[in-house]
XYZ file of C-alpha atoms in Angstrom:
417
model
C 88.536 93.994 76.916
C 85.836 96.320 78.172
C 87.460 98.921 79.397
C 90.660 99.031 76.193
C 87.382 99.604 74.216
C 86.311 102.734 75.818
C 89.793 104.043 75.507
C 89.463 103.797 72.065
C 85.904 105.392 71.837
C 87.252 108.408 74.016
C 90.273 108.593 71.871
C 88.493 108.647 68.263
C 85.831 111.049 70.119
C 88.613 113.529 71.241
C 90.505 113.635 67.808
C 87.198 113.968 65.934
C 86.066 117.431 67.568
C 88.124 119.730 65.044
C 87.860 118.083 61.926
C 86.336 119.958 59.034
C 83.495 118.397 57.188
C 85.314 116.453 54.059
C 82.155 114.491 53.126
C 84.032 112.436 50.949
C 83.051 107.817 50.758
C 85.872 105.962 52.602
C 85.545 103.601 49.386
C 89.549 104.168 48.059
C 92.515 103.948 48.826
C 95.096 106.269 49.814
C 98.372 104.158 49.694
C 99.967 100.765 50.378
C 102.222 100.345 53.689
C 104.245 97.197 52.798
C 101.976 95.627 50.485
C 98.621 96.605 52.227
C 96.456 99.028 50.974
C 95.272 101.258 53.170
C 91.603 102.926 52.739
C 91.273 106.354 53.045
C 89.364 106.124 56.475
C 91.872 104.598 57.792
C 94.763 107.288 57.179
C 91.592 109.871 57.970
C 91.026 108.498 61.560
C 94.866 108.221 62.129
C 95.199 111.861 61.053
C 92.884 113.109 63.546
C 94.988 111.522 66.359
C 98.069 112.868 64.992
C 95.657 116.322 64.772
C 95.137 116.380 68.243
C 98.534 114.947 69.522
C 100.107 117.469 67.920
C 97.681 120.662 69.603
C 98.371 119.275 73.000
C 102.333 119.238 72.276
C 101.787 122.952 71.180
C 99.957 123.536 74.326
C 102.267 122.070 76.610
C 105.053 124.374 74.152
C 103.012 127.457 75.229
C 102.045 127.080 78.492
C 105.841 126.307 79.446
C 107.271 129.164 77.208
C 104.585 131.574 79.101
C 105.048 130.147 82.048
C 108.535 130.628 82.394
C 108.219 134.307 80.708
C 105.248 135.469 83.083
C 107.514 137.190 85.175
C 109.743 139.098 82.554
C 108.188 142.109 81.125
C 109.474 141.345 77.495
C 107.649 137.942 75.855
C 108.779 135.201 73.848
C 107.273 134.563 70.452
C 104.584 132.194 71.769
C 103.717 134.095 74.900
C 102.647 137.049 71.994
C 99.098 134.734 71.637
C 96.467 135.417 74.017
C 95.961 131.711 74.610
C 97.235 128.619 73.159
C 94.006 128.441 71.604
C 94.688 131.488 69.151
C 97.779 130.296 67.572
C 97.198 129.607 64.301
C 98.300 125.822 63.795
C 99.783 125.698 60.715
C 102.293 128.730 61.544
C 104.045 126.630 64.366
C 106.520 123.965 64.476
C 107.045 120.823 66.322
C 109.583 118.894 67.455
C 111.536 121.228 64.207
C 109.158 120.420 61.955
C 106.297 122.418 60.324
C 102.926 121.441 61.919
C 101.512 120.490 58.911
C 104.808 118.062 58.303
C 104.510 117.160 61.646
C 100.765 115.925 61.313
C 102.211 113.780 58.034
C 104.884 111.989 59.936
C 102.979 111.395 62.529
C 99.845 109.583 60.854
C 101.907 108.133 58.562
C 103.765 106.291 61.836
C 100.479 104.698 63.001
C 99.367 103.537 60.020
C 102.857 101.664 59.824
C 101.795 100.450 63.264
C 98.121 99.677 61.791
C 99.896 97.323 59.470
C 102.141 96.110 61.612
C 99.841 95.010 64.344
C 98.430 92.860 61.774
C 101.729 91.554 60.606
C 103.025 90.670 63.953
C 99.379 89.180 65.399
C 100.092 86.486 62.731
C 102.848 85.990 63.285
C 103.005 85.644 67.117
C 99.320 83.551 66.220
C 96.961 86.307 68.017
C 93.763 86.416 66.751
C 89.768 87.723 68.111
C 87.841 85.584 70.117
C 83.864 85.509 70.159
C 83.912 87.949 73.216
C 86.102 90.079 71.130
C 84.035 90.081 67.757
C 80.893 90.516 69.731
C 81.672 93.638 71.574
C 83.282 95.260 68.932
C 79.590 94.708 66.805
C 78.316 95.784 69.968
C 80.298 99.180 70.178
C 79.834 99.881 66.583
C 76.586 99.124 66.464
C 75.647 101.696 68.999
C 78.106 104.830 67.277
C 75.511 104.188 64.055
C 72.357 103.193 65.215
C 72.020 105.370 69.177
C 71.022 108.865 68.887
C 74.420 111.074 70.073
C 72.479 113.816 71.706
C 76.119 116.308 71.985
C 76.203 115.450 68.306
C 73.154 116.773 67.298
C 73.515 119.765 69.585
C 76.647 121.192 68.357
C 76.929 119.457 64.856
C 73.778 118.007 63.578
C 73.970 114.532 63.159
C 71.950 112.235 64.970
C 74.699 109.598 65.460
C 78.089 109.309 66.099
C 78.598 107.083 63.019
C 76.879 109.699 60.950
C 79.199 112.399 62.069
C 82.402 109.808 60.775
C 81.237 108.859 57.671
C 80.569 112.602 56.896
C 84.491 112.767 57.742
C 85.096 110.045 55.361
C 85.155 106.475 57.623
C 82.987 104.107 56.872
C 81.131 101.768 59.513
C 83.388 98.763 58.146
C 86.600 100.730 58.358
C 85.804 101.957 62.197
C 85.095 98.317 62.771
C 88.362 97.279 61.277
C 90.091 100.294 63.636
C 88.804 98.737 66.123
C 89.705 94.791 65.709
C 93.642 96.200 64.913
C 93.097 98.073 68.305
C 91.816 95.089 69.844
C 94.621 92.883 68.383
C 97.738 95.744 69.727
C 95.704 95.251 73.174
C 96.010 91.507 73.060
C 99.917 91.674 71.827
C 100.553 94.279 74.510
C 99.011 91.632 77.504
C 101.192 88.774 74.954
C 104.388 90.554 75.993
C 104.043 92.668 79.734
C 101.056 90.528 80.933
C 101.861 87.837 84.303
C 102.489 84.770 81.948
C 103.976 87.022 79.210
C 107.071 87.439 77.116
C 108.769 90.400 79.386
C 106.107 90.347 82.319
C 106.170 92.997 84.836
C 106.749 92.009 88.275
C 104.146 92.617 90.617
C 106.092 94.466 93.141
C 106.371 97.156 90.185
C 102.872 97.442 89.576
C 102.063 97.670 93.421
C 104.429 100.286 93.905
C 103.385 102.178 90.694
C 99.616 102.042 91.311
C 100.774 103.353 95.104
C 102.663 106.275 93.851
C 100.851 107.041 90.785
C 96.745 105.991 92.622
C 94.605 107.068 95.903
C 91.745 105.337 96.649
C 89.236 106.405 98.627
C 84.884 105.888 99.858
C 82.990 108.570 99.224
C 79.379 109.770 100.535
C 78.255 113.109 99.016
C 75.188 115.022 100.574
C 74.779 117.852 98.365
C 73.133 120.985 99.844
C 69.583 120.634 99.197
C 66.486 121.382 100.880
C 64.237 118.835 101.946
C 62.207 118.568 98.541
C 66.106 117.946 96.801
C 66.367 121.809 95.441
C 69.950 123.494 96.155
C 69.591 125.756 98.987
C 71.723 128.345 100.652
C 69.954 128.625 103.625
C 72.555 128.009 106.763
C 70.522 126.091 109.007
C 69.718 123.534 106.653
C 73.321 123.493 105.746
C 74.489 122.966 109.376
C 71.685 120.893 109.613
C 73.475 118.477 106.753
C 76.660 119.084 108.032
C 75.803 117.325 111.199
C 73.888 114.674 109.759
C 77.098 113.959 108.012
C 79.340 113.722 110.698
C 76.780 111.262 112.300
C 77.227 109.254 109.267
C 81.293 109.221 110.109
C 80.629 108.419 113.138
C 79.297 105.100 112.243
C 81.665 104.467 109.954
C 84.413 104.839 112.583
C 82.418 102.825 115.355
C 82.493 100.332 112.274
C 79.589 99.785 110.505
C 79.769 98.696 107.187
C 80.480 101.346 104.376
C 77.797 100.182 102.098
C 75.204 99.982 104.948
C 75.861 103.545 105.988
C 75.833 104.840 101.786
C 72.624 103.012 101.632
C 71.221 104.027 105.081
C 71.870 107.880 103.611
C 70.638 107.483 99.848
C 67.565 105.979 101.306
C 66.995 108.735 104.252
C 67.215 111.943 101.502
C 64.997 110.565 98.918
C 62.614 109.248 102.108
C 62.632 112.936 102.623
C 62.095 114.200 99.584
C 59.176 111.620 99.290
C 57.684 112.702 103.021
C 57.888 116.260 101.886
C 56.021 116.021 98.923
C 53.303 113.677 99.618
C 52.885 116.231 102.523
C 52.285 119.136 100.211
C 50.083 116.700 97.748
C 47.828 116.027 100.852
C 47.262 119.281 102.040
C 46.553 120.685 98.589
C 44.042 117.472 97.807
C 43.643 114.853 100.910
C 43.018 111.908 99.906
C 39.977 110.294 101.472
C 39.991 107.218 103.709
C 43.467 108.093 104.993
C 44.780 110.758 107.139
C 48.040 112.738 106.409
C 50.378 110.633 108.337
C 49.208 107.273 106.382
C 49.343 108.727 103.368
C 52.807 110.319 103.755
C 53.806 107.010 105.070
C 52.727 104.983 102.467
C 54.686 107.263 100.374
C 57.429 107.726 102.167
C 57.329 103.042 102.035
C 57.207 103.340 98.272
C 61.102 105.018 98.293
C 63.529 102.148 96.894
C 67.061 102.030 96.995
C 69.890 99.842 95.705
C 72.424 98.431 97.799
C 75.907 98.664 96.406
C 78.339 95.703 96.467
C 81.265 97.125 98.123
C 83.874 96.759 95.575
C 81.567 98.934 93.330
C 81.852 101.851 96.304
C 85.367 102.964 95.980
C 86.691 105.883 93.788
C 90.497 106.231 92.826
C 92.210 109.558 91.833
C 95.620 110.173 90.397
C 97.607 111.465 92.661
C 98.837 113.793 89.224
C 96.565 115.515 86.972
C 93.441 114.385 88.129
C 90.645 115.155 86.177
C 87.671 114.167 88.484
C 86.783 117.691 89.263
C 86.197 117.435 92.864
C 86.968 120.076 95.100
C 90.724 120.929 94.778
C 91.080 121.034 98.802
C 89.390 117.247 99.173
C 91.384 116.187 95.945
C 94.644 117.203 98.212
C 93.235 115.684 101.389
C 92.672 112.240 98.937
C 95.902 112.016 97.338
C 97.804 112.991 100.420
C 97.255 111.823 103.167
C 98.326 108.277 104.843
C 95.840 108.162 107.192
C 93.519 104.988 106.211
C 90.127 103.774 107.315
C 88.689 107.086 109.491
C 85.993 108.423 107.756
C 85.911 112.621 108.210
C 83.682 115.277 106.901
C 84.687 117.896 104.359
C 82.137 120.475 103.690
C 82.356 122.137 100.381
C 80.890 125.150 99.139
C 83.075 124.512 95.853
C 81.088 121.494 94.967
C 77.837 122.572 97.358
C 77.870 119.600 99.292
C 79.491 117.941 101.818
C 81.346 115.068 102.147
C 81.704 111.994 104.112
C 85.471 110.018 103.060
C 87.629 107.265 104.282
C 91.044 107.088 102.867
C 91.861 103.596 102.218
C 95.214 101.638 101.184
C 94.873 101.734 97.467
C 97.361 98.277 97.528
C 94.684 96.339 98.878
C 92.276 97.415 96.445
C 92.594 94.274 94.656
C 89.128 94.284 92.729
C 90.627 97.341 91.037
C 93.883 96.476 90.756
C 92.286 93.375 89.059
C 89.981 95.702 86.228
C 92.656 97.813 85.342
C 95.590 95.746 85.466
C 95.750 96.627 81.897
C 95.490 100.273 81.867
C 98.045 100.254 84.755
C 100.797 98.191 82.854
C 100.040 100.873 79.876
C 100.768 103.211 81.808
C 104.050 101.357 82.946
C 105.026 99.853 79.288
C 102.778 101.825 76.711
C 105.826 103.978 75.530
C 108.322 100.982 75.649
C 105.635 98.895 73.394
C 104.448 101.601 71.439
C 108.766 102.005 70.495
C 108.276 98.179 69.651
C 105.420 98.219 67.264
C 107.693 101.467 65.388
C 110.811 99.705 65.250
C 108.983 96.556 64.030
C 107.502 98.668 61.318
C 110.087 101.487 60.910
C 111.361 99.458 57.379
C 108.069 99.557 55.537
C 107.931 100.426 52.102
C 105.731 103.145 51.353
C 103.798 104.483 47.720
C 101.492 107.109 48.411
C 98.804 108.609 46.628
C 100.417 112.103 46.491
C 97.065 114.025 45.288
C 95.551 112.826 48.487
C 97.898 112.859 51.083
C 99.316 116.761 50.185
C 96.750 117.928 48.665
C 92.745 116.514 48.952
C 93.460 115.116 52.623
C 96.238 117.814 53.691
C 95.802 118.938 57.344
C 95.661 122.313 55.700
C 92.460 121.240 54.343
C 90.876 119.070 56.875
C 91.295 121.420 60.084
C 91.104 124.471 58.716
C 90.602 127.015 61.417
C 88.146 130.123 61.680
């Protein structure tokens, strides 16, 4: 369940950025969704999703409209903004509703889900294991108790949990978040998983992971000088250049991948170590040894770990990648069908240049294997997530009024500058 828990950490992370300071204890209640009353946390951390769901619709609503308008001299409405960023929110609509409306509905949907993940987990007999209780304990123990260092930076907390229960949720509702999260991840695997209700065939995840995936090895020298500072000086870039393509050249007389990664790691910080101790020498020598056996024994010091080789591969989406690799290599990667010859690619983009094999992302299996999950999300999440609404779509509702249109509007909680 590893990896369904860092989703949810990057998720609640994302929505969390624009939310005003409310300050207010996640110790009442701000309705009941058939029968359950939900704490004010709760609805609070659902908002924020529906907060930040709702600024990337707008954005996508922008940069189409101005898109499609760049080449008229007259503008549509939206293209009148500088930048999506400058709209003002809670002037825009959505899906013909009022942003603000739209922000309602849409919290007020997942906390239907909240409920009835709960519902249907008892139902259907679903329920947390040890492993699951423990890393959830585990996760929230380190939002409250690790020091977040972007956190104090840019908004002066010292942890993560700090900055949420200034926002109004409590360690024991972000703990609850997370078991109901936990719970949806087990249903989902219940229903689309191999032994499941509906289970997706395995020819359909193959060929989505091969349309949708690239996989690839990837050795990176950057362009440094021999102590490990950047450097633009040509020789030493042609210099690393060619000691790159020697590397390929292994590769393709075929030696192992994580032989040659190690072989390089170990040569560059062997440098870095020889260069050094050099300079320490010469500015104190050290007696009883000359320069060459002190450099050496230096130079013997440098350790380096040996990777297994399922833990060497890197996988890009073939669509809106957001690795951040040089555009030109990200093109080369999701491609080309050209599998197991290892090239060069220089890069002054990313200063460094690389050494990559392509390789069959269907026979990836270790990582077809980690994020089977992920992948069928990515095949079913829409089809479930219409489940859990439909499933929930009936529940009776009785709001606190005060607090959902008023205290905890979106008006209120994301105001803008």
């Amino acid at each position: 369940m590893k990896s369904i828990t860092k989703a949810i950490l990057s998720a609640a992370m994302a929505g969390t950025l624009a939310l005003s300071l409310c300050g207010c204890a996640d110790t009442g209640y701000i309705m009941k969704v058939d029968g359950m009353d939900i704490k004010n946390g709760v609805y609070l951390y659902y908002q924020q999703d529906a907060y930040a769901t709702a600024n990337d619709k707008l954005n996508e609503i922008y940069n189409a409209s101005s898109s499609s308008g760049s080449s008229s001299s007259s503008s549509s409405s939206s293209s009148a903004a500088a930048s999506s960023s400058s709209l003002d929110f809670f002037t825009q609509s959505i899906e013909n509703k009022a942003s603000s409306d739209w922000v309602k509905d849409e919290t007020l949907r997942l906390v239907k889900q909240f409920v009835g993940i709960q519902r249907m987990a008892a139902e259907k007999g679903v329920t947390l294991d040890d492993d699951d209780r423990n890393e959830i304990n585990d996760v929230i123990k380190e939002m409250w108790d690790t020091e977040n260092y972007l956190y104090q930076v840019y908004y002066g907390f010292d942890t993560l949990g700090e900055y949420y229960e200034q926002r109004g949720i409590s360690r024991e509702t972000m703990k609850l978040l997370y078991e109901v999260n936990t719970l949806k991840s087990k249903l989902f695997v219940q229903m689309y998983g191999k032994d499941g209700e509906k289970p997706v065939p395995e020819k359909d995840i193959v060929d989505y992971v091969k349309d949708a995936y690239a996989s690839s090895q990837i050795i990176s020298i950057p362009y440094n000088d021999k102590y490990g500072n950047g450097t633009t000086d040509t020789s030493r870039i042609d210099e690393l250049n060619t000691k790159a393509q020697s590397y390929a050249d292994e590769l393709n007389n075929g030696k192992k991948f994580v032989d040659v990664q190690y072989e390089c790691e170990l040569y560059f910080k062997q440098e870095i170590a020889k260069a050094t101790a050099t300079d320490e020498y010469n500015e104190s020598p050290v007696e009883g040894k000359t320069l060459d056996e002190y450099v050496q024994e230096k130079v013997d010091e440098v350790e380096v770990e040996k990777l297994e080789d399922e833990d060497t591969y890197s996988v890009f989406r073939k669509e809106n990648d957001s690795s951040g690799i040089d555009e030109s290599l990200l093109a080369y990667i999701t491609t080309s069908t050209i599998y197991d010859k290892a090239v060069t690619f220089p890069s002054t983009e990313d200063a460094c240049v690389y050494v990559v094999i392509l390789r069959d992302i269907t026979k990836n299996t270790h990582w077809q294997e980690e994020n089977n999950e992920s992948v069928l999300s990515e095949i079913k999440g829409d089809e479930f997530d219409g489940y859990l609404d439909a499933y929930a779509q009936n529940y009776s509702v009785e709001k606190n009024a005060y607090l959902v249109d008023t205290k905890y509007s979106p008006e209120k909680l994301f105001k803008q500058n």
